[in-house]
PDB file of N, CA and C in Angstrom:
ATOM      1  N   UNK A   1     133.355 104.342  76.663  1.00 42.00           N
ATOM      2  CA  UNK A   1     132.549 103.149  76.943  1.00 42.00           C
ATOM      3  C   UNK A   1     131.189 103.281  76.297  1.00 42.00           C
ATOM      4  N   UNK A   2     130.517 102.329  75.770  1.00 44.00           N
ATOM      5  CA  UNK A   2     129.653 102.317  75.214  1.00 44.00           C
ATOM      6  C   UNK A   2     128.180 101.176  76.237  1.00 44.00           C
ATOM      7  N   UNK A   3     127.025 101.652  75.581  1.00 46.00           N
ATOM      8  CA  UNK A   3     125.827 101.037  76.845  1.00 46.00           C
ATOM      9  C   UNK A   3     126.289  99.381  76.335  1.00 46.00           C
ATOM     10  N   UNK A   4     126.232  99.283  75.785  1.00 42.00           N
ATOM     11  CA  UNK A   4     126.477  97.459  75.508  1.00 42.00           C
ATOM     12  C   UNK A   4     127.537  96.941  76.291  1.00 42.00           C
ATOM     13  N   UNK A   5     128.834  97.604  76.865  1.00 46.00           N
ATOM     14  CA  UNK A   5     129.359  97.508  77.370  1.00 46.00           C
ATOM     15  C   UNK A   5     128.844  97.653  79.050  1.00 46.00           C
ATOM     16  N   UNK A   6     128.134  97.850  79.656  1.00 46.00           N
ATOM     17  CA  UNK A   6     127.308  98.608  80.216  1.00 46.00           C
ATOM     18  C   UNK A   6     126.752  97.047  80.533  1.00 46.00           C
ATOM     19  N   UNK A   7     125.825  96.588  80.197  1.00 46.00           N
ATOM     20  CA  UNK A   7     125.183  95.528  80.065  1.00 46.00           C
ATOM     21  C   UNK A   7     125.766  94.232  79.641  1.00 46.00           C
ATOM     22  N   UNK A   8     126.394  93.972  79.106  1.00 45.00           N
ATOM     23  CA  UNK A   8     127.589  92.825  78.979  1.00 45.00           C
ATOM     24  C   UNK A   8     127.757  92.507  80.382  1.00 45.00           C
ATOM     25  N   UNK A   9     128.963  93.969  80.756  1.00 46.00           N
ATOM     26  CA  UNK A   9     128.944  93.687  82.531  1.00 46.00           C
ATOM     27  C   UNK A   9     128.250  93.254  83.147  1.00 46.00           C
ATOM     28  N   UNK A  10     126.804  94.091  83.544  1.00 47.00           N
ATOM     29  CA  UNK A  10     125.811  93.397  83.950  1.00 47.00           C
ATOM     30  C   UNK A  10     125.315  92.004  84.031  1.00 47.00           C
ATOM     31  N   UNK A  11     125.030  91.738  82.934  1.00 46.00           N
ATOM     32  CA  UNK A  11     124.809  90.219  82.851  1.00 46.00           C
ATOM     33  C   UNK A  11     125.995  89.081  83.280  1.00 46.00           C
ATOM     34  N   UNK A  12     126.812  89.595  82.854  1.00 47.00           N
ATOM     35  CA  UNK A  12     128.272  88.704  83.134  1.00 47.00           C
ATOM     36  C   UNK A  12     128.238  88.629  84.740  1.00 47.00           C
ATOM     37  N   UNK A  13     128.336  90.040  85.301  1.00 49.00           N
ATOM     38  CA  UNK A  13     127.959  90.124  86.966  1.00 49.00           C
ATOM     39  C   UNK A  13     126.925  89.709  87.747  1.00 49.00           C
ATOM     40  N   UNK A  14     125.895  89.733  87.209  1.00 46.00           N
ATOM     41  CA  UNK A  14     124.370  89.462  87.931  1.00 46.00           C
ATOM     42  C   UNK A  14     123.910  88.022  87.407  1.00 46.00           C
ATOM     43  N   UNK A  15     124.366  87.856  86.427  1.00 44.00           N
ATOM     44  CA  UNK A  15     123.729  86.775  85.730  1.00 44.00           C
ATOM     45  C   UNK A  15     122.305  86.787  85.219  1.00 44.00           C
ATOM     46  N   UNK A  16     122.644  87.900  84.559  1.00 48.00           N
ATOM     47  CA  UNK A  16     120.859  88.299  83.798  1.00 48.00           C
ATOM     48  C   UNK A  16     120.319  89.077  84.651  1.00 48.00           C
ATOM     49  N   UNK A  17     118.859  88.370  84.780  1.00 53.00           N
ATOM     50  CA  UNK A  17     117.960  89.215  85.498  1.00 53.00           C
ATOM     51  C   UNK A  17     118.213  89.488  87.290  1.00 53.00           C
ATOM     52  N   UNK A  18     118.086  90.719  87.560  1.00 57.00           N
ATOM     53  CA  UNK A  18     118.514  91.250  89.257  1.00 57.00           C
ATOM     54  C   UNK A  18     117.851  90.290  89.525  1.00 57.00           C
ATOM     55  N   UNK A  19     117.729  88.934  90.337  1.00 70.00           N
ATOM     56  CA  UNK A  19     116.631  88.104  91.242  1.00 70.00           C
ATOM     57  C   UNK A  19     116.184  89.357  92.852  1.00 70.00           C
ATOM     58  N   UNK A  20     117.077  89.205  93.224  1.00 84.00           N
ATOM     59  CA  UNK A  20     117.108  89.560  94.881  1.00 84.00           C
ATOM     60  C   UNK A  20     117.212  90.777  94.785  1.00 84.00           C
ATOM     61  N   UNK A  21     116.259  91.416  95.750  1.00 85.00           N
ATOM     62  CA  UNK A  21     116.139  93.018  96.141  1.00 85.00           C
ATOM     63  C   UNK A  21     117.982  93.822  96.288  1.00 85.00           C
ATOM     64  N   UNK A  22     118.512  93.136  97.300  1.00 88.00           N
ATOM     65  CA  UNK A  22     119.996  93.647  97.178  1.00 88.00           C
ATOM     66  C   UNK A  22     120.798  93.659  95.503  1.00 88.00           C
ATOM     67  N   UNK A  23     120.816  92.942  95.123  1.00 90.00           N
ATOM     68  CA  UNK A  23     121.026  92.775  93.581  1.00 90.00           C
ATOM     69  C   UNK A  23     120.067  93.721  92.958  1.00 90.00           C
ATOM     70  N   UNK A  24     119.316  94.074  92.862  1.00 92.00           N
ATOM     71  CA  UNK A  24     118.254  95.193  92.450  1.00 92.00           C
ATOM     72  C   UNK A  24     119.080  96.425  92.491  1.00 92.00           C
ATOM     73  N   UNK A  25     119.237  96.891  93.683  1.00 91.00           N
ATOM     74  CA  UNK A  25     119.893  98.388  94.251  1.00 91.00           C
ATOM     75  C   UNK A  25     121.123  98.006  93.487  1.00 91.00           C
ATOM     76  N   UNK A  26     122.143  96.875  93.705  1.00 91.00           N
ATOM     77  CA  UNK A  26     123.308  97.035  93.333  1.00 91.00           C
ATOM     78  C   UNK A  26     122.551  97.399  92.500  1.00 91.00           C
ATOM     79  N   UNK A  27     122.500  96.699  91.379  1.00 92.00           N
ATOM     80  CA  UNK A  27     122.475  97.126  89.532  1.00 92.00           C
ATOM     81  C   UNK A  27     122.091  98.720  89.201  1.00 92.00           C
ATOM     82  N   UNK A  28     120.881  99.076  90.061  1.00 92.00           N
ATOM     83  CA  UNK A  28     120.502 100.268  89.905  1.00 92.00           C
ATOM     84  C   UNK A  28     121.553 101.698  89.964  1.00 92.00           C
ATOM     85  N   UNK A  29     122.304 100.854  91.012  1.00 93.00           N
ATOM     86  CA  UNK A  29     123.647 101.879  91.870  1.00 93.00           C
ATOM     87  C   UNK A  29     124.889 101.793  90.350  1.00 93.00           C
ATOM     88  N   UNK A  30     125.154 100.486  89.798  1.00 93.00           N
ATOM     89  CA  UNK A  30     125.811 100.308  88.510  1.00 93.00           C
ATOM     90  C   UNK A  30     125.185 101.083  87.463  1.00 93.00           C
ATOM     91  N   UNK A  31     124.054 101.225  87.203  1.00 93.00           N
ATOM     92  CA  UNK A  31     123.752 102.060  86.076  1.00 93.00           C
ATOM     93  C   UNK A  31     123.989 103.295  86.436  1.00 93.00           C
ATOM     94  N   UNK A  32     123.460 103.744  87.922  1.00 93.00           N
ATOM     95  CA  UNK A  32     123.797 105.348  88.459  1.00 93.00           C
ATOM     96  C   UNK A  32     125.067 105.759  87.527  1.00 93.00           C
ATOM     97  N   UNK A  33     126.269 104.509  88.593  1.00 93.00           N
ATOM     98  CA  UNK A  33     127.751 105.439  88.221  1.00 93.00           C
ATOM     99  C   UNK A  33     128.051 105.213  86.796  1.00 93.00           C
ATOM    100  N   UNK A  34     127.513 104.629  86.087  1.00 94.00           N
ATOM    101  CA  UNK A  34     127.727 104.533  84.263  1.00 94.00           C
ATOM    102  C   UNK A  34     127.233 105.595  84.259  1.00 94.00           C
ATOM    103  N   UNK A  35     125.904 105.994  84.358  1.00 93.00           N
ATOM    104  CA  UNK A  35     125.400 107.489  84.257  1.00 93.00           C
ATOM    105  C   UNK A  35     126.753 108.626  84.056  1.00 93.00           C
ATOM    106  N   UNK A  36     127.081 108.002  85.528  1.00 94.00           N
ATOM    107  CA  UNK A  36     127.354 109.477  85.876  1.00 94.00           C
ATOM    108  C   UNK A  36     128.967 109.784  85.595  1.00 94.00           C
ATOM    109  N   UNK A  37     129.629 108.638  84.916  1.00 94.00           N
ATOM    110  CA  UNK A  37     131.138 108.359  84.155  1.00 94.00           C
ATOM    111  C   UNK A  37     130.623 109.058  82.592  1.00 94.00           C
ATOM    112  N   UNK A  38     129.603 108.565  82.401  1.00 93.00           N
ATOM    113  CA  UNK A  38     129.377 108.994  81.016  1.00 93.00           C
ATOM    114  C   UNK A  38     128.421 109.984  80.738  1.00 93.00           C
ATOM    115  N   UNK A  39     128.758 111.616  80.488  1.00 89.00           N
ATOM    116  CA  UNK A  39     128.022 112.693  80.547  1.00 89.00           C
ATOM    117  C   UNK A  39     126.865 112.284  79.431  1.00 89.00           C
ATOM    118  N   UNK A  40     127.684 111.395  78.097  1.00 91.00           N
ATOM    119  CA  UNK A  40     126.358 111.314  77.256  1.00 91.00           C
ATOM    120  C   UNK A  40     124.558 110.624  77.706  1.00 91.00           C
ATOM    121  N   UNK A  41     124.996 109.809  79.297  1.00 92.00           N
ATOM    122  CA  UNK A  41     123.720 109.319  80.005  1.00 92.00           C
ATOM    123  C   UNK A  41     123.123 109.504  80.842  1.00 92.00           C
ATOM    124  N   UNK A  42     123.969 110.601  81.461  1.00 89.00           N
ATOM    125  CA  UNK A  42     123.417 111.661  82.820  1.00 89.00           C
ATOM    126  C   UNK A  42     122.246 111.669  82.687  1.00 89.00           C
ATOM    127  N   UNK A  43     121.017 112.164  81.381  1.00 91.00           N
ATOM    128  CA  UNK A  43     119.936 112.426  81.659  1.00 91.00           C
ATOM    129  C   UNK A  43     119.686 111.372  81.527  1.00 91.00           C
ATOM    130  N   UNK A  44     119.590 110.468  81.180  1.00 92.00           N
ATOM    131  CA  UNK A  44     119.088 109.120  80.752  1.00 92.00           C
ATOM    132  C   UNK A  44     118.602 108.148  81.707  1.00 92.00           C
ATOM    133  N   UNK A  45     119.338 108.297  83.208  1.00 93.00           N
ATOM    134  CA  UNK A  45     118.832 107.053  83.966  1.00 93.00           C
ATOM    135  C   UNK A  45     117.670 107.201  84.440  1.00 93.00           C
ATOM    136  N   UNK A  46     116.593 107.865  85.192  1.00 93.00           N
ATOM    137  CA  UNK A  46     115.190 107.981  84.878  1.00 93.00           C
ATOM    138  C   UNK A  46     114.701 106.851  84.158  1.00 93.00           C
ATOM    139  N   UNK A  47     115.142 106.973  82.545  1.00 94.00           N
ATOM    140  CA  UNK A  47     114.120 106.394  81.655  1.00 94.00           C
ATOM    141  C   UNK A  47     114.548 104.915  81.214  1.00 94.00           C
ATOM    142  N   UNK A  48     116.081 104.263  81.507  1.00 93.00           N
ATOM    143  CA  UNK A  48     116.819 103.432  81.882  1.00 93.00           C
ATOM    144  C   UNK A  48     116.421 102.651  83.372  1.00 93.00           C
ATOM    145  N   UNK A  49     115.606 103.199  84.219  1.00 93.00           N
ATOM    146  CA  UNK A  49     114.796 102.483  85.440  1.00 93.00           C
ATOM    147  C   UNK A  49     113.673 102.189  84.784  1.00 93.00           C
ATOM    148  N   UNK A  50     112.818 103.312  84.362  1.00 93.00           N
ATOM    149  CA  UNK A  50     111.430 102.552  84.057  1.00 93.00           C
ATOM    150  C   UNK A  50     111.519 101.988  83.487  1.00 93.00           C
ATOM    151  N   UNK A  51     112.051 101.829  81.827  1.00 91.00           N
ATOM    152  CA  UNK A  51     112.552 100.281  81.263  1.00 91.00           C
ATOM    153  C   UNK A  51     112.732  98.753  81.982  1.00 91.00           C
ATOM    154  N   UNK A  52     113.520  99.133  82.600  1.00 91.00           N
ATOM    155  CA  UNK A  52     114.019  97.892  83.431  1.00 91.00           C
ATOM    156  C   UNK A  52     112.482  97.474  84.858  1.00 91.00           C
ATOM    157  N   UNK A  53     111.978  98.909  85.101  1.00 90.00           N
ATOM    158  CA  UNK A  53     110.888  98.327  86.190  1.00 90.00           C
ATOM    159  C   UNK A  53     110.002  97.968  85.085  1.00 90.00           C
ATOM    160  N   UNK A  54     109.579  98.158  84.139  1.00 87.00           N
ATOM    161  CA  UNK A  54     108.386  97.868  83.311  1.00 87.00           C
ATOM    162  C   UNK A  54     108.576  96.539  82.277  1.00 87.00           C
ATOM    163  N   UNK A  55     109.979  96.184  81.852  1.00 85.00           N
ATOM    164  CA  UNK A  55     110.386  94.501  81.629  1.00 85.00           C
ATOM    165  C   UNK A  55     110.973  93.902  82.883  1.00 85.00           C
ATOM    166  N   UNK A  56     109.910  93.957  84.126  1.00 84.00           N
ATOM    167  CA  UNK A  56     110.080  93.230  85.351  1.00 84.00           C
ATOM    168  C   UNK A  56     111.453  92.816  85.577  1.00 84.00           C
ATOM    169  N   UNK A  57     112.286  93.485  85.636  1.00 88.00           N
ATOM    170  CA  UNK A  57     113.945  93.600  85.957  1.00 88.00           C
ATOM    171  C   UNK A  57     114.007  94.553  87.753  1.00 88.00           C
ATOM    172  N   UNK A  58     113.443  95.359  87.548  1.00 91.00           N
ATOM    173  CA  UNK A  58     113.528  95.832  88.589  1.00 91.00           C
ATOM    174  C   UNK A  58     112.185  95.900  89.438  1.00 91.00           C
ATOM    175  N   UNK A  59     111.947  95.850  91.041  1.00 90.00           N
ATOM    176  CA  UNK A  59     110.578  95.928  91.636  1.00 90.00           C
ATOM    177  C   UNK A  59     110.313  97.181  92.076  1.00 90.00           C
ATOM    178  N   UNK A  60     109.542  97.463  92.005  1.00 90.00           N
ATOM    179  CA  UNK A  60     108.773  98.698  92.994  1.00 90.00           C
ATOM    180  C   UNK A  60     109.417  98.960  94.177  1.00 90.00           C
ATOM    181  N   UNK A  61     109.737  98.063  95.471  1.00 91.00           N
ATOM    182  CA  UNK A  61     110.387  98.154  96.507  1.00 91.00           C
ATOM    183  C   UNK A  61     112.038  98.218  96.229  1.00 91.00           C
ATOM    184  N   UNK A  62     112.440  98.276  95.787  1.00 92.00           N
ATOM    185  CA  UNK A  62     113.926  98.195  95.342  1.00 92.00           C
ATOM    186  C   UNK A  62     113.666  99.180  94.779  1.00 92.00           C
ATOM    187  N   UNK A  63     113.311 100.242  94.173  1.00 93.00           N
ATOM    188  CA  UNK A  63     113.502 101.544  93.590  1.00 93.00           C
ATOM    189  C   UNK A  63     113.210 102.177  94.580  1.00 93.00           C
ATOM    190  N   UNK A  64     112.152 102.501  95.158  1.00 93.00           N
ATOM    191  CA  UNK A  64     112.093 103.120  96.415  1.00 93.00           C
ATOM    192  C   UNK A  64     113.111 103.253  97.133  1.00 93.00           C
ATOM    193  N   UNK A  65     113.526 101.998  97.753  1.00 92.00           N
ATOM    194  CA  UNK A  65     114.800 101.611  98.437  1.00 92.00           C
ATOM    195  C   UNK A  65     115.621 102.870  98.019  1.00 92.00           C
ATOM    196  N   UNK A  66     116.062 102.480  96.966  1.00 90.00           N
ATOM    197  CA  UNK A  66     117.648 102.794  96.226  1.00 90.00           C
ATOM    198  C   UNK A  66     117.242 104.545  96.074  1.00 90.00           C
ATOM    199  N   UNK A  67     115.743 105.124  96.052  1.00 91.00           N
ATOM    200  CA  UNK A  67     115.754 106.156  96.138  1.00 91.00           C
ATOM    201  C   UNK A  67     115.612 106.833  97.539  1.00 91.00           C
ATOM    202  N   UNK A  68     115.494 105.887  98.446  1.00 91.00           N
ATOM    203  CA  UNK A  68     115.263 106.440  99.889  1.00 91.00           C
ATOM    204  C   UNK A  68     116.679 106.617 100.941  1.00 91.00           C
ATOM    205  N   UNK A  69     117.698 105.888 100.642  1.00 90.00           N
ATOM    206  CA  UNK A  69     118.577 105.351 101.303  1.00 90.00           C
ATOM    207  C   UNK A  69     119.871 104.882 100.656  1.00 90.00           C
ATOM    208  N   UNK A  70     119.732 103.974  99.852  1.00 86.00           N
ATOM    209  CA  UNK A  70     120.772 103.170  98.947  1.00 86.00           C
ATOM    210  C   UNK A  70     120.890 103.183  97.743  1.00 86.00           C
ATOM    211  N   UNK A  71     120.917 104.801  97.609  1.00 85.00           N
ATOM    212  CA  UNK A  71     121.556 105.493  96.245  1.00 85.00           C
ATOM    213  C   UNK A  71     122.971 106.117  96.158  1.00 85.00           C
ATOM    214  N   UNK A  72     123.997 105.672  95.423  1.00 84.00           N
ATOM    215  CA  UNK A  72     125.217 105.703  95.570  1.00 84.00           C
ATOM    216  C   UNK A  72     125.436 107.184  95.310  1.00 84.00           C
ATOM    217  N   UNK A  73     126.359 107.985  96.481  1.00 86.00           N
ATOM    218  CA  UNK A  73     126.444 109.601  96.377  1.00 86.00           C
ATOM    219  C   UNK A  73     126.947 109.541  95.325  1.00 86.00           C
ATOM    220  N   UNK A  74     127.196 109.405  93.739  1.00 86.00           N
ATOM    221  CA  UNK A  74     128.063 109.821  93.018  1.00 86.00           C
ATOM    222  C   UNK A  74     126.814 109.941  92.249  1.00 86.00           C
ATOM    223  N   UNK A  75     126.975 111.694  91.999  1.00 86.00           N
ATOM    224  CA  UNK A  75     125.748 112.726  91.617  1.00 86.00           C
ATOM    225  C   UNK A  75     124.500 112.247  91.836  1.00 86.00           C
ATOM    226  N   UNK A  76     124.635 112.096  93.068  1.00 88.00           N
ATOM    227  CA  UNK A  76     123.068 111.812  93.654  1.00 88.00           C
ATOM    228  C   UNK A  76     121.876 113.008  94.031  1.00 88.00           C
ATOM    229  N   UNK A  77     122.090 113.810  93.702  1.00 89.00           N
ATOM    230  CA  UNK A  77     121.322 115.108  93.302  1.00 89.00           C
ATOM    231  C   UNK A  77     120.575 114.710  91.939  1.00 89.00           C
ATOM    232  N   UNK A  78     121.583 114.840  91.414  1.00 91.00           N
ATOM    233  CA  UNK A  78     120.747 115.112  89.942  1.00 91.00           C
ATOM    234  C   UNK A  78     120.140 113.224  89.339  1.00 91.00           C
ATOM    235  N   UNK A  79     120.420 112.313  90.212  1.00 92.00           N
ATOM    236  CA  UNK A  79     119.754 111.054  90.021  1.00 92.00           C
ATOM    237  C   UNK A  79     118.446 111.069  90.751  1.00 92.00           C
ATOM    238  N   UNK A  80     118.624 111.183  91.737  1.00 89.00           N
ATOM    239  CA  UNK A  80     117.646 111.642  92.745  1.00 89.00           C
ATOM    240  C   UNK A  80     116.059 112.704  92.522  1.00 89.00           C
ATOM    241  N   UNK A  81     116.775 113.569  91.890  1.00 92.00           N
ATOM    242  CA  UNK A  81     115.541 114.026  91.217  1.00 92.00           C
ATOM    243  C   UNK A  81     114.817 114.011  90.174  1.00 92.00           C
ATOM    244  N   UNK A  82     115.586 113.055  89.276  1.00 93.00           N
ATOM    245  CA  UNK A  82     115.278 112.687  87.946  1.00 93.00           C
ATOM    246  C   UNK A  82     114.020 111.575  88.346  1.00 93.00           C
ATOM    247  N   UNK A  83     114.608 110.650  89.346  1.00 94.00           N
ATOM    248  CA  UNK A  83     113.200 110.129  89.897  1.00 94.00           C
ATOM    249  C   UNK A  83     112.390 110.153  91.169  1.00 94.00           C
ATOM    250  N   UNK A  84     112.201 111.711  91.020  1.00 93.00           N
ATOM    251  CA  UNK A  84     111.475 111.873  92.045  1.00 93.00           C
ATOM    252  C   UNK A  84     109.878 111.774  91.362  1.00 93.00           C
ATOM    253  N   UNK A  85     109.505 111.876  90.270  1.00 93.00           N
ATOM    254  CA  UNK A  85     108.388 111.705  89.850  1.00 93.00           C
ATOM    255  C   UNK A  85     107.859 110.025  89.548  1.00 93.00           C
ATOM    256  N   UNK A  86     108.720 109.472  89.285  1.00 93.00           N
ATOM    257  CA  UNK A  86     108.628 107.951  89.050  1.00 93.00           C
ATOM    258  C   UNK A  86     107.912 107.259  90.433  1.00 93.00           C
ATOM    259  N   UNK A  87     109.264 107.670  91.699  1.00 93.00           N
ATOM    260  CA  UNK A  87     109.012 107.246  92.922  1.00 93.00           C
ATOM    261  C   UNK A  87     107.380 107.144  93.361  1.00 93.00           C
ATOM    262  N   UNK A  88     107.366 108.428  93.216  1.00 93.00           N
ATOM    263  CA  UNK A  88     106.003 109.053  93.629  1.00 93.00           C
ATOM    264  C   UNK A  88     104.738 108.301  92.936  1.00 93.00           C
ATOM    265  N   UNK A  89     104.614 108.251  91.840  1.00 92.00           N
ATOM    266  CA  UNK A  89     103.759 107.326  91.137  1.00 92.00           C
ATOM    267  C   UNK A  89     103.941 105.834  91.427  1.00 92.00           C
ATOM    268  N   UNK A  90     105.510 105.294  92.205  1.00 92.00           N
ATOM    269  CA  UNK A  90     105.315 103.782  92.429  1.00 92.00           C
ATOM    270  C   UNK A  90     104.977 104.405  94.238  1.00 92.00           C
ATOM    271  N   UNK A  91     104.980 104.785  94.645  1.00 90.00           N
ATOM    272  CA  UNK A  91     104.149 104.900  96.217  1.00 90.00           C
ATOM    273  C   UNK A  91     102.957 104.721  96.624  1.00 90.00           C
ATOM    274  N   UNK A  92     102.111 105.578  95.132  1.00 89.00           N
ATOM    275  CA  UNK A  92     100.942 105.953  95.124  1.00 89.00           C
ATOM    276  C   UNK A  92     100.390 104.583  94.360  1.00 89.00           C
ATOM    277  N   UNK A  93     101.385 104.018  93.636  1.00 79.00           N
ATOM    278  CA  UNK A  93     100.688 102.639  92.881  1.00 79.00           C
ATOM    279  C   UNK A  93     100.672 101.784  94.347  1.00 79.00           C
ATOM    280  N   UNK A  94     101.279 101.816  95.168  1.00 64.00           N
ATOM    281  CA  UNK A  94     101.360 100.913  96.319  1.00 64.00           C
ATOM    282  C   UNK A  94      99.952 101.324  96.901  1.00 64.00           C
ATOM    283  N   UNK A  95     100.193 102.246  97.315  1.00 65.00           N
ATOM    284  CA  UNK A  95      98.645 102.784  98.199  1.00 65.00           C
ATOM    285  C   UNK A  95      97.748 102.135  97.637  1.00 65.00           C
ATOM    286  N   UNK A  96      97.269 102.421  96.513  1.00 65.00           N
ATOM    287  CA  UNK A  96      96.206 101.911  95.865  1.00 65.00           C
ATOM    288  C   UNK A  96      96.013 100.282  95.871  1.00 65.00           C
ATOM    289  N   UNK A  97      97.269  99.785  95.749  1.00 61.00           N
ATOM    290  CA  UNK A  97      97.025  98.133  95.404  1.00 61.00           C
ATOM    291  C   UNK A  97      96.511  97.767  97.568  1.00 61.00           C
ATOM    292  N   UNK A  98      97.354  98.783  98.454  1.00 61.00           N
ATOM    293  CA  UNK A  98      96.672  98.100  99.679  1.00 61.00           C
ATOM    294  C   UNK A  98      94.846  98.207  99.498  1.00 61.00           C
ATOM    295  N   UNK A  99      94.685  99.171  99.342  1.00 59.00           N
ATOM    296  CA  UNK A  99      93.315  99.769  99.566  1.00 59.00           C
ATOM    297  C   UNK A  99      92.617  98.894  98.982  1.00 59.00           C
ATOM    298  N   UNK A 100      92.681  98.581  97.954  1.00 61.00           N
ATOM    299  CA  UNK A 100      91.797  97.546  96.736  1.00 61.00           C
ATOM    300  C   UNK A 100      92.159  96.043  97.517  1.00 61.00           C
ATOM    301  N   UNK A 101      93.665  95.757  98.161  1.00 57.00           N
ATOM    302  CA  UNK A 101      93.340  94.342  99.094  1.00 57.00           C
ATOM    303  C   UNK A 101      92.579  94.858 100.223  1.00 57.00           C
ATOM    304  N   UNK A 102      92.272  95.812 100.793  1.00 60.00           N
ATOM    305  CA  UNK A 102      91.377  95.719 102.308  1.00 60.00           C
ATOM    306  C   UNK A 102      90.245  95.527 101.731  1.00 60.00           C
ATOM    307  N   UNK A 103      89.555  96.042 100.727  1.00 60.00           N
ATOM    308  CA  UNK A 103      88.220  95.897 100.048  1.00 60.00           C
ATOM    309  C   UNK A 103      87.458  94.567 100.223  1.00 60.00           C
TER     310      UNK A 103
END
């Protein structure tokens, strides 16, 4: 299988862009198990989220999510820690955006 294939699906399934937080996790959980079917993308999903969070495809709260709870066990170790540094920087981007609204 190839990533275009990958995304074809996607779009065909979602209809483009994730709208809704549940649709978020799904998709996220769909790229997981592509990941993790295809050894050539194992390392890859990390940088396959921030893409997608940074062309506003995916939100801040829906990654969290999907890293807190509603991450599909299939090699959820090694997904899991790939964004454990991402997470952490969208937590800390949260903190900051409250602090600057109490101001």
């Amino acid at each position: 299988r190839s990533p275009f294939n990958l995304s074809s699906g996607i779009n065909a399934e979602y209809g483009g862009l994730a709208k809704s937080h549940k649709l978020q996790i799904d998709f996220m959980n769909k790229i997981q198990e592509f990941c993790y079917d295809n050894i050539n993308f194992l390392k890859t999903f990390h940088k396959v989220i921030f893409m997608l969070y940074h062309g506003n495809v995916l939100e801040e709260d829906a990654i969290i999510e999907w890293h807190k709870s509603a991450h599909s066990t299939r090699g959820q170790t090694e997904f899991l820690s790939q964004m454990e540094k991402m997470v952490h920087w969208l937590e800390n981007a949260e903190e900051e955006d409250s602090d600057e609204d109490e101001e």
